């Protein structure tokens, strides 16, 4: 893959004006590009060394800077001697202007503590300083690309030869302090506390230049760039006094920033160009934008970044929750398996090759590292439960926490991917259980029942869990207004994750009750409405605003909301309309859709159906309709479907439950005509269905018109599918459609109108609540990125790639042979009432059931990719991953001037090693 950002030349130099000789000469003085320094390549107007500084410096200032020489500190009097044509006053004015623009820096590092100016490198140095100055970047946005180029092209050939410690180039990862707190072999330079103590009282938070740079060409990560870079010592004064956005802070404030960075998954790095006695900044870096981390990740040369530490997993403790994997910036941690293969051997996980092991070149690079590093599962596979779940909940993890009685921790883990676990515990179609490895032995774990038990803690005020907000800004919370249209699972999920990220979204719901189809499409005997209300209440406490009884498009338009300051919209109105069947008599009195019927019974559980009822449809919704009809006192209830019982889409246990309530099933029949008398239903005629799907698996029913069946009845309820009722919601909006659904990007859910995103059933067609919940989270990610200027909606996203382990090639030697637990029933509940008679597991049942889990997944770490940041250790709830000081040489800090003394010998040593290894 070619350099995707290569060849950029700004419009500022695309003209016939000759290059300024002074700028070319200064560019050669400052650059680290070997080809230029060795005379193999000449700088031109198209060179970043030229166009990156030309707008910021006069020819006279270039001459001053050239005489100063690179990284040679000089006092005003010393520079005056080099430039006698200027008075001290004139010279000081030029130096101050160059300092403001970032061309030079200053400090007081001499015995007299006298101010001295330094001509820095481009990186770390002038390219970063230019991006830190808000006005400079506004006036010259090409500075963003200048920084990007100069942090890459000088290093493309040298990085494979860099030894541990980085040899005085760029930045260096420093671990999370508490991750090495117990490591008695650690040395002082490996601790943030050492550097804070060294520069006691001299700290300033300042803008992150990488974050700002990336936004200039649309690759921002949606973090607020302000304040993440902590300048120390004289650099703190420099960033405050020269327009770099610096603000003085205390040590306590610095520690708070580092903690907030760790919560957000940002990597701590220190400058690494001045040896072990000096740094000038501690940065908190997002791998999706950081140029220092890019150097090691893109070129696959970890020596450029890594600390002395490597993460290791204690497999027996690991439960494959994936929290370490999610946060790993280097893609070193991935989800694998714990169980041995059938022959007793362990799965072998290959390591990334290193430049010390083979000849290096562009073919070894990973240009798309930001995307590739977010792939969470190793190709050999991992726990099937997490893989099969549409939201990829850490099933194995919360089962283990529940086994330990840590129910609040389990609830927190679930809500990382599902904010509505109690709802899902009642209505999920349990794909995790269908995939469960335990089912290869006897029966799957009753995952959903355990989840329900955990989630019911949220219904009690004393055990309610309010998620901690993790906000990528140091300025409180985000102010952008976001509207969510539709208060069902997709909309609620989107609102939850936006609130967790620091927004206060507003949900507009046209019904009086929130919950969408889990309220109006699922009867209370399956899911009690107080459960839905309790889970939604948590969003209120997180700052989400709800406006019910408001139909967008009718009561207020999207354009009016835009005028009111809303910056993005998530349309998730579901499929709230029932479908007709296009047969004679379907408009008669006594015919209604299943969706309408369930809505009626939600609002009025005393609603009655006189006479017999025929329900048409074979899915779970049709089952709910039939069971509701029984509770509405219909004398007899018949359910008729195209599908015969063996291929009905409804779950087998749902069919059995319905039969136990007296519902009579007729499979293999399609409606032909609804019989009426005086406009009222008297019966329905069916024709024999000979085919439901064709050879390609598409819905293509065929009938024998001569073979019919008639069922007398007073009510016909159509439960044959659902559709979206749009109303005027998208009137005057240029949203394009393909069939009944809007056209939207399958990853970001962005429509053809940039600020409108869609999701849930109205986009995919009717599915399950967990599918909508998963879609809502992805929409929240997109909307967060969209409303933060200059951010990419796609770069560095979790692609949700999961692959289950090979269940035919595993060895299970020991397991708890207790049978699967089943929930009890409340015998006091009338079986024909709208109350849910099903009980939640007891604590004893939870203990017994969670003990049945085989624990088949585990995280793995590739030590060749790990950069030793320690973020993984901050996520693990099981003490299963730790840092070990495997690479002490990585803490050796050198001065930039000495880099070739270490790079060239190391490169030669590697070449010899590779050469002789090939001969063996």
Tab-separated table of C-alpha atoms in Angstrom, residues 510-841:
chain	number	residue	atom	x	y	z
A	510	UNK	CA	-44.017	10.401	19.423
A	511	UNK	CA	-45.619	7.975	21.894
A	512	UNK	CA	-46.265	8.868	25.507
A	513	UNK	CA	-44.152	5.961	26.748
A	514	UNK	CA	-40.484	5.414	25.982
A	515	UNK	CA	-39.112	2.098	24.797
A	516	UNK	CA	-40.448	1.786	21.266
A	517	UNK	CA	-41.402	-1.728	20.256
A	518	UNK	CA	-40.087	-3.306	23.469
A	519	UNK	CA	-42.977	-1.443	25.124
A	520	UNK	CA	-45.593	-1.331	22.373
A	521	UNK	CA	-44.627	-4.523	20.568
A	522	UNK	CA	-43.894	-6.899	23.444
A	523	UNK	CA	-46.643	-7.776	25.924
A	524	UNK	CA	-46.118	-7.286	29.644
A	525	UNK	CA	-46.287	-11.011	30.401
A	526	UNK	CA	-43.016	-11.262	28.435
A	527	UNK	CA	-41.479	-7.966	29.541
A	528	UNK	CA	-42.959	-5.904	32.336
A	529	UNK	CA	-42.973	-2.192	31.493
A	530	UNK	CA	-41.470	-1.141	34.827
A	531	UNK	CA	-38.282	-2.947	33.780
A	532	UNK	CA	-38.049	-0.813	30.651
A	533	UNK	CA	-38.759	2.351	32.651
A	534	UNK	CA	-36.097	1.506	35.238
A	535	UNK	CA	-33.374	1.044	32.613
A	536	UNK	CA	-34.381	4.265	30.886
A	537	UNK	CA	-34.258	6.137	34.201
A	538	UNK	CA	-30.517	5.541	34.278
A	539	UNK	CA	-30.157	7.570	31.086
A	540	UNK	CA	-31.957	10.453	32.789
A	541	UNK	CA	-29.361	10.375	35.539
A	542	UNK	CA	-26.661	10.474	32.856
A	543	UNK	CA	-28.104	13.701	31.444
A	544	UNK	CA	-30.233	12.455	28.546
A	545	UNK	CA	-33.345	14.555	27.937
A	546	UNK	CA	-36.608	12.942	26.809
A	547	UNK	CA	-39.433	14.655	24.939
A	548	UNK	CA	-42.374	12.282	24.609
A	549	UNK	CA	-45.555	12.910	22.696
A	550	UNK	CA	-43.557	14.845	20.106
A	551	UNK	CA	-43.671	13.647	16.504
A	552	UNK	CA	-40.752	15.022	14.523
A	553	UNK	CA	-41.972	16.026	11.085
A	554	UNK	CA	-45.378	16.959	12.460
A	555	UNK	CA	-44.895	18.841	15.736
A	556	UNK	CA	-41.412	20.044	14.848
A	557	UNK	CA	-39.186	19.572	11.790
A	558	UNK	CA	-35.552	18.630	11.460
A	559	UNK	CA	-34.836	22.061	10.012
A	560	UNK	CA	-36.388	23.726	13.032
A	561	UNK	CA	-34.190	21.583	15.247
A	562	UNK	CA	-31.165	22.663	13.203
A	563	UNK	CA	-32.175	26.275	13.767
A	564	UNK	CA	-32.334	25.455	17.461
A	565	UNK	CA	-28.691	24.389	17.371
A	566	UNK	CA	-28.850	20.639	16.880
A	567	UNK	CA	-25.742	19.417	15.046
A	568	UNK	CA	-26.663	15.810	14.254
A	569	UNK	CA	-29.689	13.524	14.109
A	570	UNK	CA	-30.097	9.810	14.703
A	571	UNK	CA	-33.286	8.482	13.130
A	572	UNK	CA	-34.318	5.236	14.800
A	573	UNK	CA	-38.106	5.102	14.618
A	574	UNK	CA	-38.293	1.345	14.117
A	575	UNK	CA	-40.894	-0.637	12.231
A	576	UNK	CA	-43.972	0.432	14.104
A	577	UNK	CA	-46.485	-0.219	11.306
A	578	UNK	CA	-48.079	-3.583	10.583
A	579	UNK	CA	-48.328	-5.006	7.065
A	580	UNK	CA	-51.513	-5.975	5.233
A	581	UNK	CA	-51.898	-9.191	3.213
A	582	UNK	CA	-53.743	-7.897	0.129
A	583	UNK	CA	-56.695	-10.286	0.168
A	584	UNK	CA	-60.415	-9.524	-0.119
A	585	UNK	CA	-62.020	-8.487	3.147
A	586	UNK	CA	-58.925	-7.246	4.948
A	587	UNK	CA	-60.524	-3.842	5.569
A	588	UNK	CA	-63.468	-5.355	7.450
A	589	UNK	CA	-64.352	-4.547	11.025
A	590	UNK	CA	-62.482	-7.081	13.177
A	591	UNK	CA	-59.261	-7.066	11.134
A	592	UNK	CA	-56.208	-5.383	12.600
A	593	UNK	CA	-52.459	-5.700	12.479
A	594	UNK	CA	-50.524	-7.391	15.243
A	595	UNK	CA	-48.556	-4.190	15.856
A	596	UNK	CA	-51.763	-2.211	16.410
A	597	UNK	CA	-53.216	-4.924	18.639
A	598	UNK	CA	-50.122	-5.061	20.874
A	599	UNK	CA	-50.110	-1.256	21.081
A	600	UNK	CA	-53.745	-1.306	22.202
A	601	UNK	CA	-53.154	-3.929	24.883
A	602	UNK	CA	-50.108	-2.081	26.152
A	603	UNK	CA	-52.247	0.984	26.799
A	604	UNK	CA	-55.265	-1.006	27.989
A	605	UNK	CA	-54.781	-4.460	29.459
A	606	UNK	CA	-58.571	-4.706	29.953
A	607	UNK	CA	-59.205	-4.677	26.199
A	608	UNK	CA	-61.488	-7.563	25.145
A	609	UNK	CA	-61.834	-9.640	21.981
A	610	UNK	CA	-65.290	-11.141	21.498
A	611	UNK	CA	-65.547	-14.488	19.718
A	612	UNK	CA	-62.783	-16.548	18.104
A	613	UNK	CA	-59.538	-15.059	16.803
A	614	UNK	CA	-57.238	-16.083	13.964
A	615	UNK	CA	-53.661	-14.814	14.079
A	616	UNK	CA	-51.776	-14.972	10.792
A	617	UNK	CA	-47.995	-15.317	11.056
A	618	UNK	CA	-45.300	-17.686	12.268
A	619	UNK	CA	-42.803	-15.502	14.108
A	620	UNK	CA	-42.251	-14.652	17.753
A	621	UNK	CA	-44.353	-11.498	17.403
A	622	UNK	CA	-47.251	-13.584	16.126
A	623	UNK	CA	-46.857	-15.831	19.177
A	624	UNK	CA	-47.050	-12.751	21.423
A	625	UNK	CA	-50.189	-11.642	19.570
A	626	UNK	CA	-51.831	-15.051	20.012
A	627	UNK	CA	-50.982	-15.194	23.715
A	628	UNK	CA	-52.271	-11.638	24.166
A	629	UNK	CA	-55.513	-12.608	22.429
A	630	UNK	CA	-55.975	-15.365	25.009
A	631	UNK	CA	-55.590	-12.748	27.744
A	632	UNK	CA	-58.179	-10.575	26.017
A	633	UNK	CA	-60.732	-13.376	26.566
A	634	UNK	CA	-60.976	-14.555	22.955
A	635	UNK	CA	-62.903	-17.852	23.108
A	636	UNK	CA	-60.543	-19.732	20.780
A	637	UNK	CA	-57.255	-18.592	19.269
A	638	UNK	CA	-55.858	-20.115	16.102
A	639	UNK	CA	-52.422	-19.294	14.699
A	640	UNK	CA	-51.951	-19.981	11.018
A	641	UNK	CA	-48.659	-19.651	9.137
A	642	UNK	CA	-47.190	-20.376	5.742
A	643	UNK	CA	-44.482	-22.367	7.470
A	644	UNK	CA	-45.116	-25.767	8.924
A	645	UNK	CA	-44.191	-26.162	12.562
A	646	UNK	CA	-40.726	-27.600	11.846
A	647	UNK	CA	-39.659	-24.485	9.935
A	648	UNK	CA	-41.597	-21.780	11.759
A	649	UNK	CA	-39.338	-18.798	12.597
A	650	UNK	CA	-40.715	-18.629	16.159
A	651	UNK	CA	-38.553	-20.207	18.849
A	652	UNK	CA	-39.637	-23.802	19.689
A	653	UNK	CA	-40.045	-22.956	23.375
A	654	UNK	CA	-42.336	-20.044	22.436
A	655	UNK	CA	-44.526	-22.368	20.368
A	656	UNK	CA	-44.716	-24.877	23.216
A	657	UNK	CA	-45.635	-22.134	25.676
A	658	UNK	CA	-48.408	-20.922	23.376
A	659	UNK	CA	-49.763	-24.446	22.968
A	660	UNK	CA	-49.819	-24.853	26.727
A	661	UNK	CA	-52.197	-21.868	26.821
A	662	UNK	CA	-54.611	-23.529	24.374
A	663	UNK	CA	-53.539	-21.839	21.130
A	664	UNK	CA	-54.119	-24.075	18.103
A	665	UNK	CA	-51.453	-24.031	15.332
A	666	UNK	CA	-52.028	-24.687	11.632
A	667	UNK	CA	-48.885	-24.655	9.552
A	668	UNK	CA	-48.608	-24.696	5.771
A	669	UNK	CA	-51.533	-22.405	4.922
A	670	UNK	CA	-51.765	-18.933	3.387
A	671	UNK	CA	-54.725	-16.497	3.536
A	672	UNK	CA	-57.008	-16.457	0.494
A	673	UNK	CA	-60.024	-14.417	1.583
A	674	UNK	CA	-61.460	-12.870	4.728
A	675	UNK	CA	-65.184	-13.617	4.938
A	676	UNK	CA	-67.485	-10.800	6.023
A	677	UNK	CA	-71.107	-10.029	6.721
A	678	UNK	CA	-72.375	-6.462	7.028
A	679	UNK	CA	-68.777	-5.270	6.999
A	680	UNK	CA	-67.743	-7.491	9.904
A	681	UNK	CA	-65.456	-10.520	9.925
A	682	UNK	CA	-67.167	-13.901	9.998
A	683	UNK	CA	-64.269	-16.155	9.015
A	684	UNK	CA	-61.199	-16.623	6.866
A	685	UNK	CA	-60.362	-18.947	4.005
A	686	UNK	CA	-56.838	-20.358	3.625
A	687	UNK	CA	-55.131	-22.041	0.689
A	688	UNK	CA	-52.503	-24.744	0.952
A	689	UNK	CA	-48.920	-23.433	0.829
A	690	UNK	CA	-46.679	-25.771	-1.149
A	691	UNK	CA	-43.488	-23.683	-0.991
A	692	UNK	CA	-42.325	-20.871	1.283
A	693	UNK	CA	-38.856	-20.243	-0.152
A	694	UNK	CA	-37.372	-21.068	-3.517
A	695	UNK	CA	-34.197	-23.013	-4.237
A	696	UNK	CA	-32.089	-19.867	-3.673
A	697	UNK	CA	-33.613	-19.412	-0.222
A	698	UNK	CA	-35.664	-16.344	-1.161
A	699	UNK	CA	-39.198	-15.858	0.090
A	700	UNK	CA	-41.309	-17.097	-2.827
A	701	UNK	CA	-44.504	-18.801	-1.632
A	702	UNK	CA	-46.474	-21.094	-3.942
A	703	UNK	CA	-50.008	-22.342	-3.319
A	704	UNK	CA	-52.479	-25.038	-4.288
A	705	UNK	CA	-55.557	-22.871	-4.833
A	706	UNK	CA	-57.846	-25.901	-4.892
A	707	UNK	CA	-56.912	-27.094	-1.418
A	708	UNK	CA	-58.559	-24.737	1.075
A	709	UNK	CA	-59.415	-24.487	4.760
A	710	UNK	CA	-61.982	-22.191	6.401
A	711	UNK	CA	-61.906	-21.069	10.013
A	712	UNK	CA	-64.979	-19.207	11.331
A	713	UNK	CA	-63.944	-16.284	13.542
A	714	UNK	CA	-64.801	-12.756	14.653
A	715	UNK	CA	-61.256	-11.367	14.667
A	716	UNK	CA	-58.323	-11.609	12.277
A	717	UNK	CA	-54.984	-10.250	13.424
A	718	UNK	CA	-52.270	-9.884	10.793
A	719	UNK	CA	-48.771	-10.499	12.099
A	720	UNK	CA	-46.944	-11.011	8.819
A	721	UNK	CA	-44.316	-8.331	9.070
A	722	UNK	CA	-43.724	-4.728	9.965
A	723	UNK	CA	-42.834	-1.539	8.150
A	724	UNK	CA	-41.795	1.979	8.973
A	725	UNK	CA	-44.355	4.768	9.147
A	726	UNK	CA	-42.376	7.809	8.052
A	727	UNK	CA	-45.016	10.510	8.112
A	728	UNK	CA	-43.372	13.830	7.261
A	729	UNK	CA	-40.202	13.090	9.219
A	730	UNK	CA	-37.899	13.398	6.208
A	731	UNK	CA	-39.997	15.856	4.236
A	732	UNK	CA	-37.756	18.381	2.452
A	733	UNK	CA	-34.677	16.315	3.361
A	734	UNK	CA	-32.476	14.934	0.584
A	735	UNK	CA	-32.166	11.508	2.172
A	736	UNK	CA	-32.074	8.906	-0.595
A	737	UNK	CA	-33.862	5.574	-0.316
A	738	UNK	CA	-33.332	2.109	-1.685
A	739	UNK	CA	-36.670	0.372	-1.370
A	740	UNK	CA	-38.282	1.067	2.009
A	741	UNK	CA	-35.043	1.980	3.811
A	742	UNK	CA	-32.748	5.015	3.599
A	743	UNK	CA	-29.405	4.609	1.920
A	744	UNK	CA	-26.684	4.836	4.538
A	745	UNK	CA	-23.068	3.809	4.957
A	746	UNK	CA	-23.033	0.276	6.423
A	747	UNK	CA	-20.261	1.174	8.878
A	748	UNK	CA	-21.077	4.726	9.947
A	749	UNK	CA	-24.863	4.763	9.295
A	750	UNK	CA	-24.511	8.231	7.750
A	751	UNK	CA	-27.122	8.961	5.091
A	752	UNK	CA	-26.878	11.085	1.970
A	753	UNK	CA	-27.573	14.065	4.242
A	754	UNK	CA	-24.401	14.485	6.262
A	755	UNK	CA	-25.964	15.283	9.619
A	756	UNK	CA	-28.585	12.507	9.482
A	757	UNK	CA	-27.720	9.013	10.694
A	758	UNK	CA	-30.071	6.044	10.799
A	759	UNK	CA	-30.253	2.674	12.476
A	760	UNK	CA	-32.285	-0.098	13.998
A	761	UNK	CA	-35.240	-1.873	12.426
A	762	UNK	CA	-36.160	0.998	10.118
A	763	UNK	CA	-32.766	0.586	8.422
A	764	UNK	CA	-32.270	-3.178	8.574
A	765	UNK	CA	-35.859	-4.382	8.688
A	766	UNK	CA	-37.332	-6.067	11.777
A	767	UNK	CA	-34.703	-7.782	13.888
A	768	UNK	CA	-34.142	-8.248	17.608
A	769	UNK	CA	-33.555	-5.710	20.355
A	770	UNK	CA	-29.889	-6.673	20.690
A	771	UNK	CA	-29.297	-5.898	17.003
A	772	UNK	CA	-30.782	-2.435	17.455
A	773	UNK	CA	-28.705	-1.886	20.587
A	774	UNK	CA	-25.513	-2.774	18.726
A	775	UNK	CA	-26.463	-0.410	15.899
A	776	UNK	CA	-27.161	2.402	18.362
A	777	UNK	CA	-23.684	2.167	19.821
A	778	UNK	CA	-22.081	2.360	16.381
A	779	UNK	CA	-24.207	5.393	15.550
A	780	UNK	CA	-23.055	7.090	18.750
A	781	UNK	CA	-19.449	6.563	17.692
A	782	UNK	CA	-20.175	8.088	14.280
A	783	UNK	CA	-22.097	11.057	15.650
A	784	UNK	CA	-19.384	11.863	18.205
A	785	UNK	CA	-16.845	11.926	15.395
A	786	UNK	CA	-19.145	13.884	13.087
A	787	UNK	CA	-19.823	16.774	15.455
A	788	UNK	CA	-16.133	17.222	16.295
A	789	UNK	CA	-14.618	19.183	13.382
A	790	UNK	CA	-12.068	17.526	11.143
A	791	UNK	CA	-12.621	14.004	12.449
A	792	UNK	CA	-12.724	10.791	10.458
A	793	UNK	CA	-15.853	8.697	10.818
A	794	UNK	CA	-14.024	5.490	9.953
A	795	UNK	CA	-10.318	5.512	10.838
A	796	UNK	CA	-9.467	3.402	13.856
A	797	UNK	CA	-12.967	2.044	14.443
A	798	UNK	CA	-13.423	-1.391	15.905
A	799	UNK	CA	-14.511	-3.428	12.851
A	800	UNK	CA	-16.297	-5.880	15.165
A	801	UNK	CA	-14.491	-8.781	13.542
A	802	UNK	CA	-14.964	-11.859	15.685
A	803	UNK	CA	-14.376	-15.486	14.830
A	804	UNK	CA	-15.307	-18.389	17.041
A	805	UNK	CA	-12.786	-21.070	17.956
A	806	UNK	CA	-13.004	-24.475	16.339
A	807	UNK	CA	-15.362	-26.359	18.650
A	808	UNK	CA	-14.520	-29.648	16.894
A	809	UNK	CA	-10.866	-29.350	17.906
A	810	UNK	CA	-10.899	-28.722	21.648
A	811	UNK	CA	-10.057	-30.800	24.677
A	812	UNK	CA	-12.326	-30.549	27.702
A	813	UNK	CA	-10.940	-32.721	30.478
A	814	UNK	CA	-12.680	-31.393	33.583
A	815	UNK	CA	-15.984	-29.619	33.966
A	816	UNK	CA	-18.766	-29.114	36.442
A	817	UNK	CA	-21.348	-31.787	35.582
A	818	UNK	CA	-24.285	-29.954	37.169
A	819	UNK	CA	-27.235	-29.727	34.802
A	820	UNK	CA	-28.538	-26.483	33.322
A	821	UNK	CA	-30.601	-24.436	35.753
A	822	UNK	CA	-34.135	-23.398	34.876
A	823	UNK	CA	-35.960	-20.416	36.345
A	824	UNK	CA	-38.963	-20.980	38.552
A	825	UNK	CA	-42.504	-19.711	38.050
A	826	UNK	CA	-44.629	-17.605	40.324
A	827	UNK	CA	-47.638	-19.849	40.853
A	828	UNK	CA	-49.591	-16.936	42.315
A	829	UNK	CA	-49.713	-15.262	38.904
A	830	UNK	CA	-52.782	-16.090	36.836
A	831	UNK	CA	-51.521	-17.738	33.662
A	832	UNK	CA	-54.025	-15.721	31.637
A	833	UNK	CA	-53.070	-12.350	33.112
A	834	UNK	CA	-50.681	-9.808	31.632
A	835	UNK	CA	-48.215	-10.341	34.494
A	836	UNK	CA	-44.943	-12.175	33.912
A	837	UNK	CA	-44.979	-15.412	35.935
A	838	UNK	CA	-41.356	-16.281	35.178
A	839	UNK	CA	-39.007	-15.815	38.118
A	840	UNK	CA	-35.429	-14.628	38.035
A	841	UNK	CA	-32.681	-17.071	38.990
